[in-house]
mmCIF file of C-alpha atoms in Angstrom:
data_model
loop_
_atom_site.group_PDB
_atom_site.id
_atom_site.type_symbol
_atom_site.label_atom_id
_atom_site.label_comp_id
_atom_site.label_asym_id
_atom_site.label_seq_id
_atom_site.Cartn_x
_atom_site.Cartn_y
_atom_site.Cartn_z
ATOM 1 C CA MET A 26 -29.679 -37.868 -7.108
ATOM 2 C CA ARG A 27 -27.123 -39.761 -9.174
ATOM 3 C CA THR A 28 -26.920 -37.001 -11.821
ATOM 4 C CA LEU A 29 -26.532 -34.431 -9.057
ATOM 5 C CA ARG A 30 -23.508 -36.323 -7.668
ATOM 6 C CA ALA A 31 -22.023 -36.703 -11.146
ATOM 7 C CA GLY A 32 -22.479 -32.968 -11.741
ATOM 8 C CA ALA A 33 -20.782 -32.158 -8.438
ATOM 9 C CA THR A 34 -17.899 -34.516 -9.259
ATOM 10 C CA ARG A 35 -17.425 -32.862 -12.673
ATOM 11 C CA ALA A 36 -17.534 -29.437 -11.028
ATOM 12 C CA CYS A 37 -14.841 -30.471 -8.511
ATOM 13 C CA CYS A 38 -12.600 -31.800 -11.288
ATOM 14 C CA ALA A 39 -13.107 -28.619 -13.320
ATOM 15 C CA ALA A 40 -12.296 -26.571 -10.220
ATOM 16 C CA ALA A 41 -9.017 -28.427 -9.767
ATOM 17 C CA LEU A 42 -8.099 -27.744 -13.394
ATOM 18 C CA VAL A 43 -8.740 -23.993 -13.283
ATOM 19 C CA GLY A 44 -7.638 -23.405 -9.690
ATOM 20 C CA LEU A 45 -11.045 -22.581 -8.194
ATOM 21 C CA ALA A 46 -12.307 -23.743 -4.821
ATOM 22 C CA PRO A 47 -14.227 -27.003 -5.204
ATOM 23 C CA SER A 48 -16.672 -26.009 -2.463
ATOM 24 C CA ALA A 49 -17.795 -22.966 -4.465
ATOM 25 C CA LEU A 50 -18.480 -24.995 -7.601
ATOM 26 C CA SER A 51 -20.121 -27.904 -5.791
ATOM 27 C CA ALA A 52 -22.428 -25.414 -4.079
ATOM 28 C CA GLN A 53 -23.495 -24.224 -7.537
ATOM 29 C CA ALA A 54 -24.363 -27.781 -8.563
ATOM 30 C CA ALA A 55 -26.423 -28.335 -5.396
ATOM 31 C CA PRO A 56 -30.162 -27.656 -5.098
ATOM 32 C CA PRO A 57 -31.208 -24.024 -4.369
ATOM 33 C CA SER A 58 -31.971 -24.671 -0.690
ATOM 34 C CA SER A 59 -28.444 -25.936 -0.016
ATOM 35 C CA VAL A 60 -26.832 -23.117 -2.022
ATOM 36 C CA THR A 61 -27.835 -20.533 0.577
ATOM 37 C CA ALA A 62 -26.738 -22.796 3.397
ATOM 38 C CA ALA A 63 -23.376 -23.365 1.706
ATOM 39 C CA SER A 64 -22.818 -19.648 1.142
ATOM 40 C CA ASP A 65 -23.770 -18.847 4.748
ATOM 41 C CA SER A 66 -21.405 -21.487 6.079
ATOM 42 C CA ALA A 67 -18.569 -20.205 3.851
ATOM 43 C CA ARG A 68 -18.551 -16.900 5.757
ATOM 44 C CA SER A 69 -16.816 -17.377 9.035
ATOM 45 C CA PRO A 70 -17.041 -14.933 11.953
ATOM 46 C CA ASN A 71 -13.431 -13.834 11.408
ATOM 47 C CA GLY A 72 -14.208 -12.772 7.828
ATOM 48 C CA SER A 73 -11.981 -15.327 6.091
ATOM 49 C CA GLY A 74 -14.856 -16.316 3.785
ATOM 50 C CA SER A 75 -15.335 -12.790 2.419
ATOM 51 C CA ARG A 76 -14.174 -11.821 -1.055
ATOM 52 C CA TRP A 77 -13.552 -8.711 -3.122
ATOM 53 C CA GLN A 78 -16.365 -7.254 -5.225
ATOM 54 C CA PHE A 79 -16.938 -4.040 -7.179
ATOM 55 C CA ASP A 80 -19.481 -1.980 -5.246
ATOM 56 C CA GLN A 81 -20.320 1.420 -3.794
ATOM 57 C CA CYS A 82 -17.894 2.576 -1.079
ATOM 58 C CA MET A 83 -19.191 5.994 -0.123
ATOM 59 C CA GLY A 84 -21.510 8.871 -0.868
ATOM 60 C CA GLY A 85 -22.804 11.886 0.958
ATOM 61 C CA LEU A 86 -23.374 15.605 1.379
ATOM 62 C CA THR A 87 -20.651 17.858 2.855
ATOM 63 C CA TYR A 88 -19.868 21.496 3.549
ATOM 64 C CA GLY A 89 -16.343 22.923 3.591
ATOM 65 C CA ALA A 90 -13.546 24.731 1.825
ATOM 66 C CA PRO A 91 -13.101 25.199 -1.087
ATOM 67 C CA LEU A 92 -16.077 23.280 -2.541
ATOM 68 C CA LYS A 93 -18.771 24.748 -0.230
ATOM 69 C CA TRP A 94 -21.856 22.469 -0.350
ATOM 70 C CA ALA A 95 -20.896 19.325 -2.253
ATOM 71 C CA LEU A 96 -22.176 15.870 -3.169
ATOM 72 C CA SER A 97 -19.767 12.944 -3.255
ATOM 73 C CA TYR A 98 -19.942 9.413 -4.592
ATOM 74 C CA GLY A 99 -17.329 6.658 -4.652
ATOM 75 C CA MET A 100 -17.074 3.120 -5.972
ATOM 76 C CA GLY A 101 -14.343 0.547 -5.862
ATOM 77 C CA TRP A 102 -13.197 -2.896 -4.853
ATOM 78 C CA VAL A 103 -14.854 -3.739 -1.537
ATOM 79 C CA ARG A 104 -14.090 -6.541 0.885
ATOM 80 C CA GLU A 105 -16.631 -6.853 3.677
ATOM 81 C CA SER A 106 -16.195 -8.929 6.802
ATOM 82 C CA GLU A 107 -17.621 -9.103 10.306
ATOM 83 C CA LYS A 108 -14.892 -6.978 11.911
ATOM 84 C CA ARG A 109 -13.787 -4.494 9.233
ATOM 85 C CA ASP A 110 -14.447 -3.559 5.637
ATOM 86 C CA TRP A 111 -11.814 -2.445 3.109
ATOM 87 C CA CYS A 112 -12.341 -0.483 -0.086
ATOM 88 C CA PHE A 113 -9.928 0.637 -2.806
ATOM 89 C CA LEU A 114 -11.962 3.453 -4.287
ATOM 90 C CA GLY A 115 -12.329 6.192 -6.836
ATOM 91 C CA ALA A 116 -14.515 9.100 -5.711
ATOM 92 C CA GLY A 117 -15.948 12.209 -7.307
ATOM 93 C CA LYS A 118 -17.130 15.285 -5.442
ATOM 94 C CA VAL A 119 -19.001 18.212 -7.010
ATOM 95 C CA GLY A 120 -19.894 21.395 -5.167
ATOM 96 C CA PHE A 121 -20.737 25.052 -5.679
ATOM 97 C CA GLY A 122 -17.064 26.067 -5.367
ATOM 98 C CA GLY A 123 -15.432 23.316 -7.434
ATOM 99 C CA ALA A 124 -15.090 19.631 -8.155
ATOM 100 C CA SER A 125 -12.590 16.916 -7.307
ATOM 101 C CA PHE A 126 -11.678 13.368 -8.214
ATOM 102 C CA SER A 127 -9.596 11.178 -5.935
ATOM 103 C CA VAL A 128 -8.449 7.606 -5.442
ATOM 104 C CA GLY A 129 -7.504 5.924 -2.199
ATOM 105 C CA VAL A 130 -8.174 3.293 0.408
ATOM 106 C CA ALA A 131 -10.857 3.220 3.108
ATOM 107 C CA ASN A 132 -11.234 1.044 6.184
ATOM 108 C CA SER A 133 -14.402 0.921 8.271
ATOM 109 C CA MET A 134 -14.569 -0.949 11.538
ATOM 110 C CA GLY A 135 -16.970 -1.750 14.324
ATOM 111 C CA HIS A 136 -20.733 -1.952 14.472
ATOM 112 C CA PHE A 137 -21.298 1.824 14.399
ATOM 113 C CA GLY A 138 -19.687 2.382 10.997
ATOM 114 C CA SER A 139 -16.622 4.278 12.177
ATOM 115 C CA GLY A 140 -13.569 4.362 9.952
ATOM 116 C CA VAL A 141 -10.824 6.218 8.161
ATOM 117 C CA ALA A 142 -9.748 6.775 4.562
ATOM 118 C CA VAL A 143 -6.724 8.252 2.807
ATOM 119 C CA THR A 144 -7.122 9.670 -0.705
ATOM 120 C CA GLY A 145 -5.107 11.597 -3.252
ATOM 121 C CA GLY A 146 -6.329 13.417 -6.301
ATOM 122 C CA MET A 147 -7.083 16.559 -8.271
ATOM 123 C CA LEU A 148 -9.324 19.488 -7.409
ATOM 124 C CA ARG A 149 -10.588 22.181 -9.760
ATOM 125 C CA THR A 150 -12.163 25.378 -8.419
ATOM 126 C CA PHE A 151 -15.072 27.170 -10.084
ATOM 127 C CA ASN A 152 -15.909 30.901 -10.126
ATOM 128 C CA ASP A 153 -16.485 31.363 -6.381
ATOM 129 C CA PRO A 154 -14.611 28.843 -4.168
ATOM 130 C CA MET A 155 -14.253 29.271 -0.405
ATOM 131 C CA GLY A 156 -10.679 30.211 0.583
ATOM 132 C CA ALA A 157 -9.048 29.472 -2.778
ATOM 133 C CA LEU A 158 -8.361 31.132 -6.113
ATOM 134 C CA ALA A 159 -11.052 30.766 -8.761
ATOM 135 C CA LYS A 160 -10.567 28.603 -11.840
ATOM 136 C CA ARG A 161 -7.390 26.872 -10.667
ATOM 137 C CA THR A 162 -6.280 23.242 -10.543
ATOM 138 C CA TYR A 163 -4.770 21.668 -7.413
ATOM 139 C CA VAL A 164 -3.263 18.260 -6.591
ATOM 140 C CA GLY A 165 -2.967 16.795 -3.129
ATOM 141 C CA GLY A 166 -4.422 14.427 -0.581
ATOM 142 C CA SER A 167 -6.901 14.121 2.259
ATOM 143 C CA VAL A 168 -7.553 12.114 5.399
ATOM 144 C CA HIS A 169 -11.217 11.261 5.988
ATOM 145 C CA ILE A 170 -12.475 10.302 9.442
ATOM 146 C CA TRP A 171 -15.970 9.221 10.415
ATOM 147 C CA PRO A 172 -16.254 8.450 14.127
ATOM 148 C CA ILE A 173 -19.838 7.222 13.856
ATOM 149 C CA LEU A 174 -22.030 6.047 10.985
ATOM 150 C CA ALA A 175 -23.032 8.806 8.580
ATOM 151 C CA LEU A 176 -21.156 11.624 10.385
ATOM 152 C CA GLY A 177 -17.587 12.677 9.692
ATOM 153 C CA GLY A 178 -15.186 14.994 8.003
ATOM 154 C CA GLU A 179 -11.970 15.359 6.090
ATOM 155 C CA VAL A 180 -8.878 17.518 6.094
ATOM 156 C CA GLY A 181 -6.335 17.750 3.309
ATOM 157 C CA TYR A 182 -3.552 19.690 1.688
ATOM 158 C CA TYR A 183 -3.559 20.627 -2.003
ATOM 159 C CA HIS A 184 -0.932 22.444 -4.083
ATOM 160 C CA ARG A 185 -1.837 24.674 -7.041
ATOM 161 C CA VAL A 186 -0.381 23.539 -10.392
ATOM 162 C CA GLY A 187 0.346 25.621 -13.474
ATOM 163 C CA THR A 188 1.795 29.085 -13.841
ATOM 164 C CA ASP A 189 0.441 32.201 -12.162
ATOM 165 C CA PRO A 190 1.330 35.888 -12.316
ATOM 166 C CA VAL A 191 4.178 36.881 -9.958
ATOM 167 C CA ALA A 192 1.715 38.390 -7.452
ATOM 168 C CA LEU A 193 -0.041 35.007 -7.068
ATOM 169 C CA ALA A 194 3.095 32.837 -7.058
ATOM 170 C CA ARG A 195 3.386 32.850 -3.250
ATOM 171 C CA GLY A 196 1.091 30.690 -1.184
ATOM 172 C CA ARG A 197 0.401 27.949 -3.712
ATOM 173 C CA GLY A 198 -0.683 25.491 -1.001
ATOM 174 C CA MET A 199 -4.178 25.226 0.440
ATOM 175 C CA ILE A 200 -5.664 23.366 3.393
ATOM 176 C CA THR A 201 -9.020 21.806 2.548
ATOM 177 C CA TRP A 202 -11.668 20.676 4.994
ATOM 178 C CA SER A 203 -15.244 19.486 5.039
ATOM 179 C CA THR A 204 -17.776 17.990 7.388
ATOM 180 C CA GLY A 205 -21.002 16.231 6.608
ATOM 181 C CA PHE A 206 -22.934 13.011 6.504
ATOM 182 C CA GLY A 207 -23.173 10.109 4.153
ATOM 183 C CA PHE A 208 -22.931 6.356 3.864
#
């Protein structure tokens, strides 16, 4: 017991030197049974005990324009709490009509997994996109809304970049949309 106290005292002093919370380091020096109790007590109902971690933010299967059927996956810095979760993410989406990469912020709230996200990024169409020109690059942004866990959609606006023949120069903007399910 005496060595355990000495170890906890050294951990607290080291925490003061490097600016870490003494409670986190003293919990590491404690026996395994008290480590779980300390970590459970560190999380308060208002979410003040939560911290940022690199983890999966989203993923799913969608259908819409211009990508048609597409799979998406996103990872980023996640902060989970009892009331709402935040994620600064990077997401990729690959479909039959094209592919996209975007970055943004997501916020989920409530017990049913509802939330909203705002992203911006690039989209590249393949040979046969829905409602867009083939083999073109676009930049823009989207708003993602999921009213209930695993069901939702997105709507966005993207602008074609690069030079086109005069006949294609008009109408460089495109409204994107998709609906689907995921996590």
